[in-house]
mmCIF file of C-alpha atoms in Angstrom:
data_model
loop_
_atom_site.group_PDB
_atom_site.id
_atom_site.type_symbol
_atom_site.label_atom_id
_atom_site.label_comp_id
_atom_site.label_asym_id
_atom_site.label_seq_id
_atom_site.Cartn_x
_atom_site.Cartn_y
_atom_site.Cartn_z
ATOM 1 C CA MET A 1 -213.783 -190.430 -69.143
ATOM 2 C CA CYS A 2 -216.186 -189.166 -66.886
ATOM 3 C CA TRP A 3 -219.528 -189.638 -67.387
ATOM 4 C CA THR A 4 -221.923 -186.758 -64.506
ATOM 5 C CA ARG A 5 -223.011 -184.019 -65.486
ATOM 6 C CA GLY A 6 -223.069 -181.081 -62.901
ATOM 7 C CA THR A 7 -226.484 -179.478 -60.729
ATOM 8 C CA ILE A 8 -229.575 -178.472 -61.841
ATOM 9 C CA ASP A 9 -228.303 -175.180 -60.005
ATOM 10 C CA GLN A 10 -225.878 -174.964 -62.053
ATOM 11 C CA TYR A 11 -227.324 -175.142 -65.127
ATOM 12 C CA ASP A 12 -230.616 -172.409 -63.731
ATOM 13 C CA SER A 13 -227.359 -170.282 -63.585
ATOM 14 C CA PHE A 14 -227.615 -169.408 -67.371
ATOM 15 C CA GLU A 15 -230.675 -168.279 -67.970
ATOM 16 C CA GLU A 16 -230.538 -166.502 -64.252
ATOM 17 C CA LEU A 17 -227.780 -164.902 -65.268
ATOM 18 C CA GLY A 18 -229.854 -163.395 -69.095
ATOM 19 C CA ASN A 19 -230.342 -166.244 -70.545
ATOM 20 C CA PRO A 20 -233.849 -166.836 -70.967
ATOM 21 C CA GLY A 21 -234.704 -170.752 -71.719
ATOM 22 C CA TRP A 22 -231.379 -172.454 -71.085
ATOM 23 C CA ASN A 23 -231.664 -174.304 -67.372
ATOM 24 C CA PHE A 24 -230.985 -177.061 -66.470
ATOM 25 C CA GLU A 25 -235.304 -179.291 -67.535
ATOM 26 C CA SER A 26 -235.018 -177.251 -71.411
ATOM 27 C CA MET A 27 -231.155 -179.719 -72.110
ATOM 28 C CA PHE A 28 -231.210 -182.341 -69.668
ATOM 29 C CA ARG A 29 -233.264 -183.403 -72.501
ATOM 30 C CA TYR A 30 -231.116 -182.875 -75.014
ATOM 31 C CA MET A 31 -228.485 -184.209 -73.307
ATOM 32 C CA LYS A 32 -229.968 -187.745 -72.692
ATOM 33 C CA GLN A 33 -231.383 -187.992 -76.905
ATOM 34 C CA ALA A 34 -227.515 -187.338 -77.087
ATOM 35 C CA GLU A 35 -226.923 -190.274 -74.508
ATOM 36 C CA PHE A 36 -226.714 -194.853 -75.270
ATOM 37 C CA TYR A 37 -226.143 -195.706 -72.225
ATOM 38 C CA HIS A 38 -225.644 -199.392 -70.690
ATOM 39 C CA LEU A 39 -227.547 -200.484 -67.424
ATOM 40 C CA PRO A 40 -225.628 -202.491 -65.701
ATOM 41 C CA ASN A 41 -225.770 -206.046 -66.169
ATOM 42 C CA PRO A 42 -225.987 -208.083 -63.068
ATOM 43 C CA GLN A 43 -222.573 -209.109 -61.954
ATOM 44 C CA GLN A 44 -221.979 -205.357 -62.396
ATOM 45 C CA VAL A 45 -225.029 -204.555 -60.142
ATOM 46 C CA SER A 46 -223.882 -207.052 -57.562
ATOM 47 C CA LEU A 47 -219.814 -205.160 -57.136
ATOM 48 C CA GLY A 48 -221.562 -202.139 -56.071
ATOM 49 C CA ALA A 49 -222.877 -200.438 -59.623
ATOM 50 C CA THR A 50 -226.425 -198.518 -59.192
ATOM 51 C CA VAL A 51 -228.003 -196.446 -62.111
ATOM 52 C CA ASP A 52 -230.878 -193.818 -61.670
ATOM 53 C CA PRO A 53 -232.618 -195.429 -65.373
ATOM 54 C CA ALA A 54 -234.101 -191.752 -65.728
ATOM 55 C CA ALA A 55 -231.151 -190.042 -65.321
ATOM 56 C CA HIS A 56 -229.358 -191.303 -69.150
ATOM 57 C CA GLY A 57 -230.971 -191.427 -72.908
ATOM 58 C CA PHE A 58 -230.815 -194.545 -74.793
ATOM 59 C CA ASP A 59 -230.947 -194.444 -78.352
ATOM 60 C CA GLY A 60 -228.229 -191.606 -78.476
ATOM 61 C CA LYS A 61 -224.788 -191.988 -80.598
ATOM 62 C CA VAL A 62 -222.430 -191.095 -77.180
ATOM 63 C CA ASN A 63 -222.142 -194.749 -75.684
ATOM 64 C CA ALA A 64 -222.338 -194.380 -71.678
ATOM 65 C CA GLY A 65 -222.160 -196.498 -68.741
ATOM 66 C CA PHE A 66 -219.937 -198.904 -66.329
ATOM 67 C CA PRO A 67 -217.042 -201.125 -67.517
ATOM 68 C CA GLN A 68 -217.301 -204.867 -68.384
ATOM 69 C CA PRO A 69 -215.003 -206.934 -67.071
ATOM 70 C CA TYR A 70 -215.848 -204.226 -64.444
ATOM 71 C CA GLU A 71 -212.103 -203.921 -62.656
ATOM 72 C CA GLY A 72 -211.023 -202.294 -60.118
ATOM 73 C CA THR A 73 -214.182 -202.696 -57.690
ATOM 74 C CA VAL A 74 -211.792 -203.335 -54.473
ATOM 75 C CA MET A 75 -210.422 -199.717 -53.840
ATOM 76 C CA ALA A 76 -213.772 -198.522 -55.629
ATOM 77 C CA ASN A 77 -215.471 -199.850 -52.393
ATOM 78 C CA ASP A 78 -213.191 -198.429 -49.624
ATOM 79 C CA MET A 79 -213.296 -195.088 -50.738
ATOM 80 C CA VAL A 80 -216.647 -194.764 -51.180
ATOM 81 C CA GLU A 81 -217.541 -195.816 -47.411
ATOM 82 C CA ALA A 82 -214.665 -194.485 -45.774
ATOM 83 C CA ALA A 83 -216.138 -190.871 -47.400
ATOM 84 C CA LEU A 84 -219.304 -192.029 -46.049
ATOM 85 C CA ARG A 85 -217.670 -192.271 -42.122
ATOM 86 C CA ALA A 86 -215.367 -189.898 -42.610
ATOM 87 C CA ILE A 87 -218.096 -186.589 -43.250
ATOM 88 C CA PRO A 88 -220.421 -186.894 -41.118
ATOM 89 C CA GLY A 89 -223.829 -186.497 -43.410
ATOM 90 C CA LEU A 90 -222.365 -186.803 -46.535
ATOM 91 C CA VAL A 91 -225.306 -189.240 -48.198
ATOM 92 C CA HIS A 92 -224.850 -192.125 -50.349
ATOM 93 C CA ASN A 93 -225.386 -191.183 -54.304
ATOM 94 C CA ILE A 94 -226.550 -193.518 -56.683
ATOM 95 C CA ASP A 95 -226.762 -191.486 -60.082
ATOM 96 C CA VAL A 96 -224.290 -188.698 -60.473
ATOM 97 C CA ALA A 97 -225.555 -187.768 -63.599
ATOM 98 C CA SER A 98 -228.995 -187.236 -62.245
ATOM 99 C CA GLY A 99 -228.009 -183.441 -61.976
ATOM 100 C CA THR A 100 -228.110 -183.665 -58.084
ATOM 101 C CA PRO A 101 -224.005 -184.851 -58.547
ATOM 102 C CA ASN A 102 -223.664 -184.456 -54.421
ATOM 103 C CA GLY A 103 -222.464 -187.218 -52.334
ATOM 104 C CA ALA A 104 -220.313 -191.020 -52.237
ATOM 105 C CA ALA A 105 -220.523 -192.972 -55.928
ATOM 106 C CA ARG A 106 -218.705 -194.909 -58.208
ATOM 107 C CA PHE A 107 -218.745 -192.647 -62.138
ATOM 108 C CA GLN A 108 -218.539 -194.353 -64.909
ATOM 109 C CA TYR A 109 -218.340 -193.970 -68.405
ATOM 110 C CA SER A 110 -218.469 -193.068 -71.963
ATOM 111 C CA ILE A 111 -217.082 -195.022 -72.982
ATOM 112 C CA LYS A 112 -219.415 -199.035 -74.560
ATOM 113 C CA PRO A 113 -218.415 -201.591 -71.824
ATOM 114 C CA GLY A 114 -217.305 -204.710 -73.326
ATOM 115 C CA ASN A 115 -214.050 -203.034 -73.827
ATOM 116 C CA LYS A 116 -210.879 -203.750 -72.084
ATOM 117 C CA SER A 117 -210.510 -200.999 -69.704
ATOM 118 C CA GLU A 118 -208.632 -200.422 -66.895
ATOM 119 C CA ILE A 119 -210.681 -197.876 -64.504
ATOM 120 C CA SER A 120 -209.240 -196.047 -60.867
ATOM 121 C CA SER A 121 -210.021 -194.231 -58.326
ATOM 122 C CA ASP A 122 -208.830 -191.404 -56.450
ATOM 123 C CA GLY A 123 -209.134 -188.656 -54.126
ATOM 124 C CA ASN A 124 -209.431 -186.139 -56.208
ATOM 125 C CA THR A 125 -211.563 -182.699 -55.100
ATOM 126 C CA ARG A 126 -213.611 -180.630 -57.254
ATOM 127 C CA SER A 127 -214.314 -176.644 -57.415
ATOM 128 C CA SER A 128 -213.782 -173.807 -58.940
ATOM 129 C CA SER A 129 -212.286 -170.098 -58.832
ATOM 130 C CA ALA A 130 -217.183 -169.281 -59.557
ATOM 131 C CA ASN A 131 -216.624 -165.501 -59.067
ATOM 132 C CA ALA A 132 -213.141 -164.789 -60.591
ATOM 133 C CA ARG A 133 -212.436 -163.482 -64.344
ATOM 134 C CA GLY A 134 -209.831 -164.739 -66.868
ATOM 135 C CA THR A 135 -208.658 -163.991 -69.869
ATOM 136 C CA VAL A 136 -207.572 -164.505 -73.008
ATOM 137 C CA HIS A 137 -205.669 -163.327 -75.364
ATOM 138 C CA ILE A 138 -204.155 -163.185 -79.341
ATOM 139 C CA LYS A 139 -199.932 -163.488 -79.267
ATOM 140 C CA SER A 140 -200.278 -163.279 -83.389
ATOM 141 C CA SER A 141 -201.183 -162.721 -85.793
ATOM 142 C CA ASP A 142 -199.953 -166.096 -86.682
ATOM 143 C CA PRO A 143 -203.197 -169.199 -86.202
ATOM 144 C CA SER A 144 -200.693 -171.226 -85.506
ATOM 145 C CA VAL A 145 -199.501 -168.941 -82.106
ATOM 146 C CA LEU A 146 -201.296 -170.639 -78.677
ATOM 147 C CA PRO A 147 -203.208 -167.468 -77.076
ATOM 148 C CA GLU A 148 -202.625 -165.818 -74.030
ATOM 149 C CA ILE A 149 -205.264 -167.687 -71.231
ATOM 150 C CA ASP A 150 -204.215 -166.046 -68.031
ATOM 151 C CA PRO A 151 -207.858 -167.782 -65.430
ATOM 152 C CA ARG A 152 -206.687 -165.849 -63.031
ATOM 153 C CA PHE A 153 -207.665 -167.835 -60.160
ATOM 154 C CA PHE A 154 -208.060 -166.676 -57.179
ATOM 155 C CA THR A 155 -208.868 -162.882 -57.550
ATOM 156 C CA GLY A 156 -212.958 -163.098 -58.120
ATOM 157 C CA GLY A 157 -213.075 -160.386 -54.520
ATOM 158 C CA SER A 158 -213.564 -164.324 -52.210
ATOM 159 C CA ASP A 159 -211.434 -165.617 -49.584
ATOM 160 C CA LEU A 160 -214.175 -168.163 -50.373
ATOM 161 C CA ASP A 161 -212.526 -170.555 -52.912
ATOM 162 C CA ILE A 162 -208.876 -170.648 -51.597
ATOM 163 C CA PHE A 163 -211.113 -171.744 -47.800
ATOM 164 C CA LEU A 164 -213.510 -173.964 -49.776
ATOM 165 C CA LYS A 165 -210.164 -175.066 -51.930
ATOM 166 C CA GLY A 166 -208.054 -175.418 -48.561
ATOM 167 C CA ASN A 167 -210.438 -177.173 -46.725
ATOM 168 C CA ALA A 168 -211.418 -180.230 -50.139
ATOM 169 C CA SER A 169 -207.384 -180.741 -49.932
ATOM 170 C CA GLN A 170 -207.947 -181.472 -45.680
ATOM 171 C CA LEU A 171 -210.819 -183.647 -46.047
ATOM 172 C CA ALA A 172 -208.655 -185.515 -49.118
ATOM 173 C CA ARG A 173 -206.252 -186.522 -46.778
ATOM 174 C CA ARG A 174 -209.105 -187.421 -43.949
ATOM 175 C CA ILE A 175 -210.738 -190.109 -46.510
ATOM 176 C CA PHE A 176 -207.521 -191.897 -47.072
ATOM 177 C CA ASP A 177 -206.837 -191.700 -43.340
ATOM 178 C CA THR A 178 -210.176 -193.539 -42.561
ATOM 179 C CA PRO A 179 -210.560 -197.618 -42.594
ATOM 180 C CA PRO A 180 -210.995 -199.802 -44.691
ATOM 181 C CA LEU A 181 -209.320 -197.339 -46.888
ATOM 182 C CA GLN A 182 -206.589 -196.815 -44.366
ATOM 183 C CA GLU A 183 -205.683 -200.353 -44.403
ATOM 184 C CA LEU A 184 -204.476 -200.489 -48.345
ATOM 185 C CA LEU A 185 -202.305 -197.403 -47.968
ATOM 186 C CA THR A 186 -198.419 -196.938 -46.826
ATOM 187 C CA GLY A 187 -197.978 -193.335 -47.181
ATOM 188 C CA GLU A 188 -199.001 -189.877 -48.212
ATOM 189 C CA PHE A 189 -197.462 -188.642 -51.189
ATOM 190 C CA LEU A 190 -198.598 -185.332 -51.457
ATOM 191 C CA PRO A 191 -198.398 -182.915 -49.511
ATOM 192 C CA GLY A 192 -197.178 -185.299 -47.739
ATOM 193 C CA LEU A 193 -196.648 -184.228 -43.680
ATOM 194 C CA ALA A 194 -193.293 -182.832 -44.198
ATOM 195 C CA VAL A 195 -194.923 -180.495 -46.210
ATOM 196 C CA VAL A 196 -198.765 -180.081 -44.663
ATOM 197 C CA PRO A 197 -198.095 -181.069 -41.245
ATOM 198 C CA GLU A 198 -200.514 -183.937 -39.214
ATOM 199 C CA ASN A 199 -202.308 -180.578 -37.753
ATOM 200 C CA ALA A 200 -202.060 -177.844 -40.161
ATOM 201 C CA SER A 201 -203.751 -175.079 -39.791
ATOM 202 C CA ASP A 202 -206.131 -173.276 -42.105
ATOM 203 C CA ALA A 203 -203.736 -171.612 -43.223
ATOM 204 C CA GLU A 204 -201.241 -173.373 -43.678
ATOM 205 C CA TRP A 205 -203.565 -175.498 -46.587
ATOM 206 C CA GLN A 206 -204.855 -172.521 -47.898
ATOM 207 C CA ASP A 207 -201.128 -172.211 -48.278
ATOM 208 C CA TYR A 208 -199.752 -175.279 -49.747
ATOM 209 C CA VAL A 209 -203.357 -175.034 -51.920
ATOM 210 C CA LYS A 210 -202.305 -171.218 -53.792
ATOM 211 C CA ALA A 211 -198.671 -172.228 -53.942
ATOM 212 C CA GLY A 212 -199.551 -175.210 -56.594
ATOM 213 C CA TYR A 213 -203.059 -175.062 -58.029
ATOM 214 C CA SER A 214 -204.216 -176.280 -61.205
ATOM 215 C CA ALA A 215 -208.343 -176.503 -62.461
ATOM 216 C CA VAL A 216 -209.084 -179.859 -62.402
ATOM 217 C CA LEU A 217 -212.249 -179.237 -64.690
ATOM 218 C CA HIS A 218 -213.230 -178.383 -68.122
ATOM 219 C CA PRO A 219 -213.799 -175.685 -68.468
ATOM 220 C CA ILE A 220 -216.367 -173.612 -70.724
ATOM 221 C CA GLY A 221 -217.143 -170.216 -71.506
ATOM 222 C CA SER A 222 -214.634 -168.283 -73.524
ATOM 223 C CA VAL A 223 -217.093 -166.791 -75.435
ATOM 224 C CA PRO A 224 -219.819 -166.434 -72.808
ATOM 225 C CA MET A 225 -223.562 -166.279 -73.485
ATOM 226 C CA LEU A 226 -224.463 -163.278 -71.459
ATOM 227 C CA PRO A 227 -226.496 -159.864 -72.017
ATOM 228 C CA GLN A 228 -223.573 -157.088 -74.172
ATOM 229 C CA HIS A 229 -223.516 -154.906 -71.278
ATOM 230 C CA ASN A 230 -222.307 -157.636 -68.248
ATOM 231 C CA GLY A 231 -219.634 -158.289 -70.971
ATOM 232 C CA GLY A 232 -221.051 -161.255 -73.370
ATOM 233 C CA ALA A 233 -219.779 -162.165 -76.544
ATOM 234 C CA VAL A 234 -223.474 -163.786 -77.914
ATOM 235 C CA GLY A 235 -226.889 -163.754 -76.574
ATOM 236 C CA PRO A 236 -229.234 -166.695 -76.050
ATOM 237 C CA ASP A 237 -229.310 -167.519 -79.437
ATOM 238 C CA LEU A 238 -225.808 -167.381 -80.138
ATOM 239 C CA ILE A 239 -225.827 -164.414 -82.439
ATOM 240 C CA VAL A 240 -222.245 -162.793 -81.560
ATOM 241 C CA TYR A 241 -223.008 -159.079 -80.813
ATOM 242 C CA GLY A 242 -223.521 -157.206 -83.602
ATOM 243 C CA THR A 243 -223.260 -158.852 -86.629
ATOM 244 C CA SER A 244 -226.477 -160.465 -87.886
ATOM 245 C CA ASN A 245 -226.180 -164.049 -88.701
ATOM 246 C CA VAL A 246 -222.671 -165.283 -87.003
ATOM 247 C CA ARG A 247 -222.986 -167.527 -84.017
ATOM 248 C CA VAL A 248 -221.183 -169.281 -81.706
ATOM 249 C CA VAL A 249 -221.911 -172.841 -80.450
ATOM 250 C CA GLY A 250 -219.986 -174.093 -77.559
ATOM 251 C CA THR A 251 -220.159 -178.297 -77.928
ATOM 252 C CA SER A 252 -217.858 -179.060 -75.390
#
């Protein structure tokens, strides 16, 4: 599993939404306490592995680092180089776990180096419908029946999300069409030029994304920590509103 963290301002937004004490600085030390990070060895460094040791902990329970043996490195190098060429102003990010994950980077993984691993490099772009409010409803009194979950993508009252997702898909194509990555490929499988032509407009890309979008993310927040008048279920002390000592802690 990829080992990364969100942006500093994403964590700080917890506090800004009405949860005193919940911010990047307060949570970062616990992230590091949980981590048993394995610094890259000279062979991994020679193949492109980079790290900021200050972003990691070394005494926790969760192993993280770069795989060993370090396979799949040729395409990873080409992907980083193609992204830097395709996107003006993009920088090489030495460590995506630092609280500043933006840029072209090699991913680390929540694995114990030395285990047999296969590394894949892909051009997926990740984004979220930040303004949309989904729903989770119980469908049955039988606890074995799964709830009905509707993320309600693109219902946040803004065209920004669909614009960004269309633009990200265009960008993925541009990266794969840029040397040296371009030289490793024989064609595009999805969406393919027959579905979204090479000179497609922004609107065509947005229609394609909206028709087949599914989230590539690890969702949180089905029990929102917010002031009750804003739809929260728990406060910053994690106690469920209306109870005296019932706490819900999301540990994802």
